[in-house]
């Protein structure tokens, strides 16, 4: 947005964390600004963390844009945006109104309520078809055909499976897929179709478990016997250049796996179709993908297909995906994986990443 300015101007200090009244905005500026004893040209403070134009713009993105995300059934979008063309039109408390002047004057921007593009909240053709039971099968067939397979063997990273329990003993049977009466409540298992949920990322397993400090936790380390063949839904699907955001199967599948329980009816059917196609399981992006990688909510989706398609960005986009590895059936009982070790797992610290945002003023 401020690229037209010379680099040295972009890096000059224009404000500091002490310039702001709103505490959340101050903290955001403290996180982004740099320590420097020079006098702030705006508020004359020497102790505030100093902000260049670039950093001030970053503060605006974090606090106003990322801090205003609205999560939909599928997808998400920021409620507030800014640009160089619009006057500020958001309704906000008086302290923040004063604070916003610093952004308006230094960056030449105005803040406004953003009208999202419909694909951002899931209005995507393949996703709409998946939601329609009459059209669902056609898209599921495409998913099975167009996504690649990935083999996982004993030479890959081990898989972890965590259980909460009381006084579990060293017995591999406790770590297989849940018994029949508990089936149907997970993302991929259904009545009569058990699934073992694992990941090669131990911290991700703890997140997925929604474990708390007081829980008694056990972790089994699992090694595949031979080679297991998975449908890989965690990749960025290469799509024809003529495909728009509104037609993208790639974005539809990504949103589906980042959605909550309301998506399970569809993911159960994808899971059964993969089983019928001969796969041992599915690799899929985690609901906690963004949180685990310390990213902004749905950042990958907000930038849409353009980011997911450009080759040099594909490595970055793929590194945003934390992988879950689900194995069909009862793989321990069936001898598809062996339990290498069982250990107790103590949580010593639980930490959250967060960002602060603006709250709308009452009309
Ligand atoms: Zn200042």
PDB file of N, CA and C in Angstrom, residues 116 146 175 188 325 357:
ATOM      1  N   UNK A 116     -17.248  -8.783   2.020  1.00  0.00           N
ATOM      2  CA  UNK A 116     -16.402  -9.891   1.542  1.00  0.00           C
ATOM      3  C   UNK A 116     -16.879 -10.430   0.203  1.00  0.00           C
ATOM      4  N   UNK A 146      -8.801 -36.792  -8.201  1.00  0.00           N
ATOM      5  CA  UNK A 146      -7.866 -35.697  -8.469  1.00  0.00           C
ATOM      6  C   UNK A 146      -6.800 -35.511  -7.384  1.00  0.00           C
ATOM      7  N   UNK A 175      -4.919 -48.264  22.541  1.00  0.00           N
ATOM      8  CA  UNK A 175      -4.574 -47.176  21.613  1.00  0.00           C
ATOM      9  C   UNK A 175      -5.081 -47.393  20.198  1.00  0.00           C
ATOM     10  N   UNK A 188     -14.081 -38.474  10.625  1.00  0.00           N
ATOM     11  CA  UNK A 188     -14.058 -39.446   9.524  1.00  0.00           C
ATOM     12  C   UNK A 188     -14.678 -40.793   9.858  1.00  0.00           C
ATOM     13  N   UNK A 325      -3.276 -37.658  10.332  1.00  0.00           N
ATOM     14  CA  UNK A 325      -3.190 -38.906   9.579  1.00  0.00           C
ATOM     15  C   UNK A 325      -4.193 -39.891  10.181  1.00  0.00           C
ATOM     16  N   UNK A 357      -8.275  -6.919  18.878  1.00  0.00           N
ATOM     17  CA  UNK A 357      -8.924  -6.175  17.811  1.00  0.00           C
ATOM     18  C   UNK A 357      -9.894  -5.139  18.378  1.00  0.00           C
TER      19      UNK A 357
END
